[in-house]
Each structure stands twice: as structure tokens, then as C-alpha cells.
Coordinates of C-alpha atoms and ligand atoms in Angstrom, one line a residue:
M1 CA 1.1 -22.5 15.4
T2 CA -2.2 -24.1 16.5
A3 CA -5.5 -23.0 15.3
R4 CA -7.4 -20.4 17.4
E5 CA -11.1 -19.5 17.3
T6 CA -10.7 -15.7 17.1
A7 CA -7.9 -13.4 16.4
V8 CA -7.8 -9.6 16.1
A9 CA -5.1 -7.9 14.2
V10 CA -4.2 -4.2 13.6
A11 CA -2.3 -2.9 10.6
H12 CA -1.5 0.6 9.2
P13 CA -1.4 1.8 5.6
N14 CA 1.9 2.6 3.9
I15 CA 2.7 5.1 1.3
A16 CA 5.2 4.2 -1.4
L17 CA 8.1 6.5 -2.1
I18 CA 9.0 4.2 -5.0
K19 CA 5.8 3.0 -6.4
Y20 CA 4.4 -0.4 -7.3
W21 CA 2.6 0.0 -10.6
G22 CA 2.0 -3.1 -12.8
K23 CA 1.7 -6.8 -12.3
R24 CA 3.7 -9.4 -14.3
D25 CA 1.4 -12.1 -12.8
E26 CA -2.1 -11.1 -11.8
R27 CA -3.0 -14.4 -10.0
L28 CA 0.1 -14.4 -7.8
V29 CA 0.2 -10.6 -7.6
L30 CA 3.8 -10.4 -8.8
P31 CA 5.0 -6.9 -9.7
F32 CA 7.3 -5.8 -12.5
T33 CA 9.4 -3.7 -10.1
D34 CA 10.5 -3.5 -6.5
S35 CA 8.8 -0.8 -4.5
L36 CA 9.7 1.0 -1.3
S37 CA 7.4 2.6 1.3
M38 CA 6.9 4.1 4.7
T39 CA 4.3 2.6 7.0
L40 CA 2.3 5.3 8.7
D41 CA 1.2 5.7 12.3
V42 CA -2.3 6.9 11.3
F43 CA -5.5 5.3 9.8
P44 CA -5.2 1.8 11.3
T45 CA -7.4 -1.0 10.2
T46 CA -8.6 -3.5 12.9
T47 CA -9.8 -6.9 11.7
A48 CA -11.3 -9.7 13.8
V49 CA -11.5 -13.2 12.2
R50 CA -13.5 -15.9 13.9
L51 CA -14.0 -19.5 12.6
A52 CA -17.6 -20.4 11.8
P53 CA -17.6 -24.2 11.4
D54 CA -21.4 -24.4 10.9
A55 CA -21.6 -21.7 8.3
A56 CA -21.9 -22.4 4.6
T57 CA -20.3 -19.1 3.4
D58 CA -17.9 -16.5 4.8
H59 CA -19.5 -13.5 6.4
V60 CA -17.7 -10.2 6.1
V61 CA -18.6 -7.0 7.8
M62 CA -16.9 -3.8 6.9
D63 CA -17.3 -0.7 9.0
G64 CA -20.5 -2.1 10.5
A65 CA -22.2 -3.1 7.2
P66 CA -22.2 -6.5 5.5
A67 CA -19.7 -6.5 2.6
E68 CA -20.9 -7.3 -0.9
G69 CA -19.8 -7.2 -4.5
E70 CA -16.1 -6.9 -5.2
V71 CA -15.1 -6.3 -1.5
L72 CA -16.7 -9.6 -0.5
R73 CA -15.3 -11.4 -3.4
R74 CA -11.8 -10.3 -2.7
A75 CA -12.0 -11.2 1.0
T76 CA -13.5 -14.6 0.3
T77 CA -10.9 -15.4 -2.4
F78 CA -8.3 -14.5 0.1
L79 CA -9.8 -16.7 2.8
D80 CA -9.9 -19.5 0.3
L81 CA -6.2 -19.1 -0.2
V82 CA -5.5 -19.2 3.5
R83 CA -7.7 -22.3 3.8
E84 CA -5.9 -24.0 0.9
H85 CA -2.5 -23.3 2.6
A86 CA -3.8 -24.5 6.0
G87 CA -5.7 -27.6 4.6
R88 CA -8.8 -26.4 6.4
R89 CA -12.4 -26.0 5.3
E90 CA -14.3 -24.0 7.9
R91 CA -15.8 -20.7 6.9
A92 CA -15.1 -17.5 8.8
V93 CA -16.7 -14.4 10.1
V94 CA -14.6 -11.3 9.5
D95 CA -15.3 -7.9 11.1
T96 CA -13.1 -5.1 9.9
R97 CA -13.0 -1.5 10.9
N98 CA -11.2 1.1 8.9
T99 CA -10.2 4.6 10.0
V100 CA -9.0 5.5 6.5
P101 CA -11.4 6.4 3.6
V102 CA -11.7 3.2 1.6
G103 CA -10.7 3.1 -2.1
A104 CA -9.6 6.8 -2.2
G105 CA -5.9 6.2 -2.9
L106 CA -5.0 6.3 0.7
A107 CA -3.8 2.7 0.8
S108 CA -6.8 1.3 2.6
S109 CA -6.2 -2.1 1.0
A110 CA -2.6 -2.2 2.3
G111 CA -3.6 -2.0 6.0
G112 CA -6.8 -4.0 5.3
F113 CA -5.2 -7.1 3.8
A114 CA -2.2 -7.0 6.1
A115 CA -4.6 -7.1 9.1
L116 CA -6.8 -9.8 7.5
A117 CA -3.7 -11.9 6.6
L118 CA -2.4 -11.8 10.1
A119 CA -5.7 -12.6 11.8
A120 CA -6.7 -15.3 9.3
A121 CA -3.3 -17.0 9.5
H122 CA -3.8 -17.2 13.2
V123 CA -7.3 -18.6 13.3
Y124 CA -6.5 -21.2 10.6
G125 CA -3.3 -22.2 12.3
L126 CA -1.0 -21.3 9.4
P127 CA 2.7 -21.4 10.4
G128 CA 5.1 -18.8 9.3
D129 CA 7.3 -15.8 10.0
A130 CA 6.8 -12.2 9.0
E131 CA 8.3 -12.7 5.6
Q132 CA 5.8 -15.5 4.8
L133 CA 3.0 -13.3 6.1
S134 CA 4.0 -10.6 3.7
R135 CA 3.9 -13.1 0.8
L136 CA 0.4 -14.1 1.9
A137 CA -0.8 -10.4 2.3
R138 CA 0.6 -9.7 -1.1
R139 CA -2.0 -12.1 -2.6
G140 CA -4.8 -9.9 -1.2
S141 CA -3.4 -6.6 -2.4
G142 CA 0.2 -6.0 -3.5
S143 CA 0.9 -3.1 -1.3
A144 CA -0.3 -5.1 1.7
A145 CA 2.9 -7.0 1.6
R146 CA 4.7 -3.9 2.8
S147 CA 2.2 -3.1 5.7
V148 CA 3.3 -6.2 7.5
F149 CA 6.4 -4.3 8.5
G150 CA 6.9 -0.9 10.2
G151 CA 9.0 2.0 9.1
F152 CA 10.7 2.0 5.7
V153 CA 10.0 -1.3 3.8
V154 CA 11.1 -2.7 0.5
W155 CA 9.0 -5.2 -1.5
H156 CA 11.1 -7.3 -3.7
A157 CA 9.5 -8.1 -7.1
G158 CA 11.5 -11.4 -7.1
D159 CA 13.4 -13.0 -9.9
P160 CA 10.9 -14.0 -12.6
D161 CA 13.1 -17.0 -13.4
A162 CA 13.2 -18.3 -9.8
P163 CA 11.9 -21.9 -9.5
Y164 CA 9.1 -20.6 -7.2
P165 CA 8.4 -17.0 -8.2
D166 CA 5.8 -16.7 -5.4
R167 CA 8.5 -17.3 -2.7
A168 CA 10.9 -14.8 -4.3
S169 CA 8.5 -11.9 -3.9
Y170 CA 8.1 -10.5 -0.3
A171 CA 8.7 -7.4 1.7
E172 CA 11.2 -6.7 4.5
P173 CA 12.3 -3.6 6.4
V174 CA 15.0 -1.5 4.8
A175 CA 18.2 -2.2 6.6
D176 CA 20.2 0.8 8.0
A177 CA 17.6 3.5 7.1
R178 CA 18.7 6.6 8.9
L179 CA 16.1 9.0 7.5
D180 CA 13.6 10.5 9.8
A181 CA 10.5 11.5 7.8
A182 CA 6.9 12.6 8.1
L183 CA 4.1 12.6 5.6
V184 CA 1.4 15.3 5.6
A185 CA -1.7 13.7 4.0
V186 CA -3.9 16.3 2.1
V187 CA -7.2 14.5 1.8
L188 CA -9.0 16.2 -1.0
E189 CA -11.6 13.5 -1.6
E190 CA -12.7 10.7 0.6
G191 CA -14.9 8.8 -1.9
P192 CA -13.9 5.7 -3.8
K193 CA -11.9 6.3 -7.0
P194 CA -13.6 5.9 -10.4
V195 CA -11.1 3.3 -11.7
S196 CA -9.6 0.7 -9.4
S197 CA -5.8 0.6 -9.2
R198 CA -6.0 -3.0 -10.3
E199 CA -7.7 -2.1 -13.6
A200 CA -5.6 1.1 -14.0
M201 CA -2.4 -0.9 -13.7
R202 CA -3.6 -3.5 -16.2
R203 CA -4.4 -0.8 -18.7
T204 CA -1.1 1.0 -18.2
V205 CA 0.9 -2.2 -18.7
A206 CA -1.1 -3.2 -21.8
T207 CA -1.3 0.2 -23.6
S208 CA 1.0 2.9 -22.2
P209 CA 3.9 3.7 -24.5
L210 CA 5.7 5.1 -21.3
Y211 CA 5.4 1.9 -19.2
R212 CA 8.7 0.4 -20.3
D213 CA 10.6 3.6 -19.4
W214 CA 8.7 3.7 -16.1
V215 CA 10.1 0.3 -15.2
T216 CA 13.7 1.2 -16.2
D217 CA 13.5 4.6 -14.4
S218 CA 11.9 3.1 -11.3
R219 CA 14.8 0.6 -10.8
A220 CA 17.3 3.5 -11.0
D221 CA 15.1 5.5 -8.5
L222 CA 15.2 2.6 -6.1
A223 CA 19.0 2.4 -6.1
R224 CA 19.2 6.1 -5.4
M225 CA 16.6 5.9 -2.7
Y226 CA 18.5 3.3 -0.8
T227 CA 21.5 5.6 -0.7
A228 CA 19.3 8.6 0.4
L229 CA 17.7 6.5 3.3
R230 CA 21.1 5.3 4.5
D231 CA 22.6 8.8 4.3
G232 CA 19.5 10.3 6.0
D233 CA 19.4 12.7 3.0
M234 CA 15.9 14.3 3.1
T235 CA 16.4 16.4 0.0
A236 CA 17.5 13.4 -2.1
A237 CA 14.7 11.2 -0.7
G238 CA 12.1 13.9 -1.4
T239 CA 13.3 14.6 -4.9
I240 CA 13.3 10.9 -5.9
T241 CA 9.9 10.4 -4.3
E242 CA 8.2 13.2 -6.2
R243 CA 9.8 12.3 -9.5
N244 CA 8.8 8.7 -9.1
A245 CA 5.2 9.5 -8.4
L246 CA 5.0 12.0 -11.3
A247 CA 6.5 9.4 -13.7
M248 CA 3.9 6.8 -12.6
H249 CA 1.1 9.2 -13.2
A250 CA 2.6 10.2 -16.6
A251 CA 2.7 6.5 -17.6
M252 CA -1.0 6.0 -16.6
E253 CA -2.1 9.2 -18.3
A254 CA -0.5 7.9 -21.5
A255 CA -2.6 4.7 -21.3
R256 CA -5.4 4.2 -23.8
P257 CA -7.9 5.2 -22.6
A258 CA -6.0 7.5 -20.2
V259 CA -6.2 6.9 -16.5
R260 CA -6.2 10.3 -14.7
Y261 CA -6.5 10.4 -11.0
R262 CA -5.2 14.0 -10.6
T263 CA -7.8 16.7 -10.4
T264 CA -7.4 20.5 -10.6
A265 CA -7.4 20.4 -6.7
T266 CA -4.5 17.9 -6.9
D267 CA -2.6 20.2 -9.3
A268 CA -3.2 23.2 -7.0
V269 CA -1.7 21.3 -4.0
L270 CA 1.3 20.3 -6.1
G271 CA 1.7 24.0 -6.9
H272 CA 1.6 24.9 -3.2
V273 CA 4.3 22.2 -2.5
R274 CA 6.5 23.7 -5.2
R275 CA 6.0 27.2 -3.7
L276 CA 7.0 25.9 -0.3
R277 CA 10.2 24.6 -1.8
A278 CA 10.9 27.9 -3.5
E279 CA 10.6 29.5 0.0
G280 CA 13.2 27.0 1.3
V281 CA 10.9 24.5 3.0
G282 CA 11.8 20.8 2.3
A283 CA 8.5 19.5 1.0
W284 CA 8.0 16.9 -1.8
A285 CA 4.7 15.5 -3.1
T286 CA 3.6 12.0 -3.9
M287 CA 0.2 10.7 -5.1
D288 CA -1.3 7.3 -5.5
A289 CA -4.4 5.9 -7.2
G290 CA -6.5 8.9 -6.3
P291 CA -6.5 12.7 -6.2
N292 CA -5.1 13.0 -2.7
V293 CA -1.5 14.3 -2.1
K294 CA 0.9 13.3 0.6
V295 CA 3.8 15.6 1.3
L296 CA 7.1 14.0 2.4
C297 CA 9.1 16.2 4.8
A298 CA 11.3 16.2 7.9
P299 CA 9.3 15.7 11.1
A300 CA 10.4 19.2 12.3
D301 CA 8.7 20.8 9.2
A302 CA 5.5 18.7 9.2
Q303 CA 3.3 21.0 11.4
R304 CA 4.3 24.1 9.4
I305 CA 3.5 22.4 6.1
A306 CA 0.2 21.1 7.5
D307 CA -0.7 24.6 8.6
R308 CA 0.1 26.0 5.2
M309 CA -2.0 23.3 3.5
R310 CA -5.0 24.2 5.8
E311 CA -4.6 27.8 4.8
V312 CA -4.7 27.2 1.1
T313 CA -7.2 24.3 0.8
D314 CA -10.4 23.1 2.5
A315 CA -8.9 19.6 2.6
R316 CA -8.6 17.5 5.7
V317 CA -4.9 17.5 6.6
V318 CA -3.4 14.7 8.6
V319 CA 0.2 14.5 9.8
A320 CA 1.7 11.0 9.9
H321 CA 5.0 9.6 11.1
R322 CA 6.7 6.2 10.7
G323 CA 4.3 3.6 12.1
P324 CA 4.5 0.0 13.3
G325 CA 4.0 -3.3 11.4
A326 CA 0.9 -5.5 11.6
R327 CA 0.4 -7.0 15.0
L328 CA -2.1 -9.2 16.8
R329 CA -4.1 -7.4 19.4
Q330 CA -6.0 -10.3 20.8
V331 CA -6.2 -14.1 20.4
T332 CA -8.8 -16.3 22.0
A333 CA -8.7 -20.1 22.0
Ligands
DP6_401 C1 -0.5 3.6 -6.5 O1 -1.7 -2.6 -3.8 O2 -3.9 -1.3 -4.2 O3 -0.7 2.8 -4.3 O4 -2.3 -5.2 -5.9 O5 -4.1 -4.5 -7.4 O6 -4.5 -4.6 -4.9 P1 -3.5 -4.4 -6.0 O7 -3.0 -2.8 -6.0 P2 -2.7 -1.9 -4.8 O8 -1.9 -0.8 -5.6 C2 -1.2 0.2 -5.0 C3 -0.7 1.2 -6.0 C4 -0.1 2.5 -5.5 C5 1.4 2.4 -5.4 C6 1.9 1.7 -4.2 O9 1.3 1.6 -3.1 O10 3.1 1.2 -4.4

């Protein structure tokens, strides 16, 4: 691939049905466990990257305002990695637009770093296929490795004893997934979370007495999830999804000090989901590093579940289906 001056890429967030929680290598962003997600068709991030050969530093604009602090540091560190791989030195101008609340446990970093990785790889002329792009996106944010692909996606933790562990950890679409699913996002809070997922993971791994069991359980959940996806078994997929999320939250709540993203509003929504199930509606909840709840269900039930959630909460409710992988929208030489 030859270098281009500007590239614009679009990527969507993904929601993990089998969660990624805990890094065995912080620098390389290598997880302890495999994870599996569904890429959504809502909340895209669009990122333009332009080379700025005369600039002394990178310039990053997020949602119309210059990025600073941790956001700027993470973007610049990521661009440094791309430059190192490409053997280039020019700085860049990055303009990124989110349609998802940032840092609220709605996977903004997944779509964000998948889009940045794709656009930056193009402008710096980095060669590579989608698998390599997913390795690169992983270095920005672990879950971004999965947003490179559409539909159901598995991210392999990789063999820790592999000669090059970085190469062994990448995402790819789940082969033969026959499940058709929707996710109803119940957006209780749009503000950034009090503890970053990065810090919360670190604390869970270092101090939670439940972390080891979480790792063992999660491996078993993944094996069962593959079967559920291949059989198109919504009840099994939903049951595993909810159990896996609750176990992840239990592990972090047992950390010292505890990490608690669930609020009373979260618990109320979980109660509504259980009541829907008692009424015979196939609905299962999952939560990430924030109070918001996503309800996994068959597409035919999504509207009914969304209507019910709107009746019982003031939350913004968004229905999502399986969405596409990261793609380039525009490249100019
Ligand atoms: C709870 O991918 O945001 O959403 O790698 O530190 O950037 P970093 O973490 P991030 O964590 C996502 C955690 C999760 C579960 C998941 O998406 O698998």
C-alpha cells in the first residue's frame, strides 16, 4: 500500500457477549481470555487522518474540540506505533466524530480505535490485511480489535508461549454463526465513567479473589457460546451472555477497593429484563464498564422490548442490529 495524504474511516462499536476483562501484558494489550462480540449498526465513529509534514506535534480534534490529557496521549501513542511500524516520522492531524457517548461503557473506544487504525494505516502506507489491522487496533484499545470486523467476532487472546505473542492475538469473524440477534441499548447515563476500564481491569486482576474463577468460567462460556451461535440458539446465547456479564461485574466488585459500575438504575433495568423473561419474552442483559444495560434478544422481539424499557425508565433506548466492520470512506492522494 502506498502512502496517502488523507484517509477517512468509519467503524462501529461492538458489545461483548463473552467479555474481555484483564490484560496479561499491558504494553501489548494482550488479554488473559478470548472474548466474543457483536458489532453494532449504530453509533459509528468517523475519523479522518491527514499527514502534516511541517507540524512538530500531532493535532487531534474530537467532536469539534481539540483533544487533551489522556485522550490526546492515547491517540499520539497510537500514532507513534503506526509510525514506528511504517518507518515514517511525519505528524498527523486527526479529526474524529463520535455518535456514541464517550467513556460511558458504550464501547466508544472500540469504534474509535478501529477507525483510527484503519485511517492511520492508510495515510502512513502500512501494508496489511484485516487480521493485521485488528492487531494494530488492539494496541489502541483491546476491544477495538473486534470492531475491525462486522457481525459476531472472536478475539483470540493468543498463546502466551508463542514466539511472537503480539502476532498470536487478533480478532476474526466467527465462522458459521447462524444466530440472528439484536441488542436494545438502555442508555441510563451518557457521562464518562468514574474509573476507566483500564484501571478497573488492572485492579481486578491484581486484587480480586474471584478473578481466577472468572478466567476459568469465561473459557467454558466461550465454548458454549460457539455452539449456541452455530445452532442459532437464542436462549442459550442469551443465558450465557447474561451470566458472563454478571460474573465479570462480580469479579470487579470483589476487587480492593471495589469497582462498581452498576447503579440502582442498572439494577432496576436488570429487574425489568428478568420480568420480561418471566412473561416468556426472550431478553437477556449485559453490561460493560458503565451503568448502561444492553438487552440481547431476537430481532423480532427488539421493538417490543424497547417499548417496554421506554415505559419503565426515562433512559434513551436504542435498538441495534448486527453491523459492518471498519471501512474506508474516502482516500485522497
Ligand atoms: C467491559 O477495550 O475499553 O467493555 O483495552 O484498556 O482500552 P482497554 O479496554 P477496553 O475494555 C472493554 C471492556 C468491556 C468488555 C469488552 O468489551 O469485552
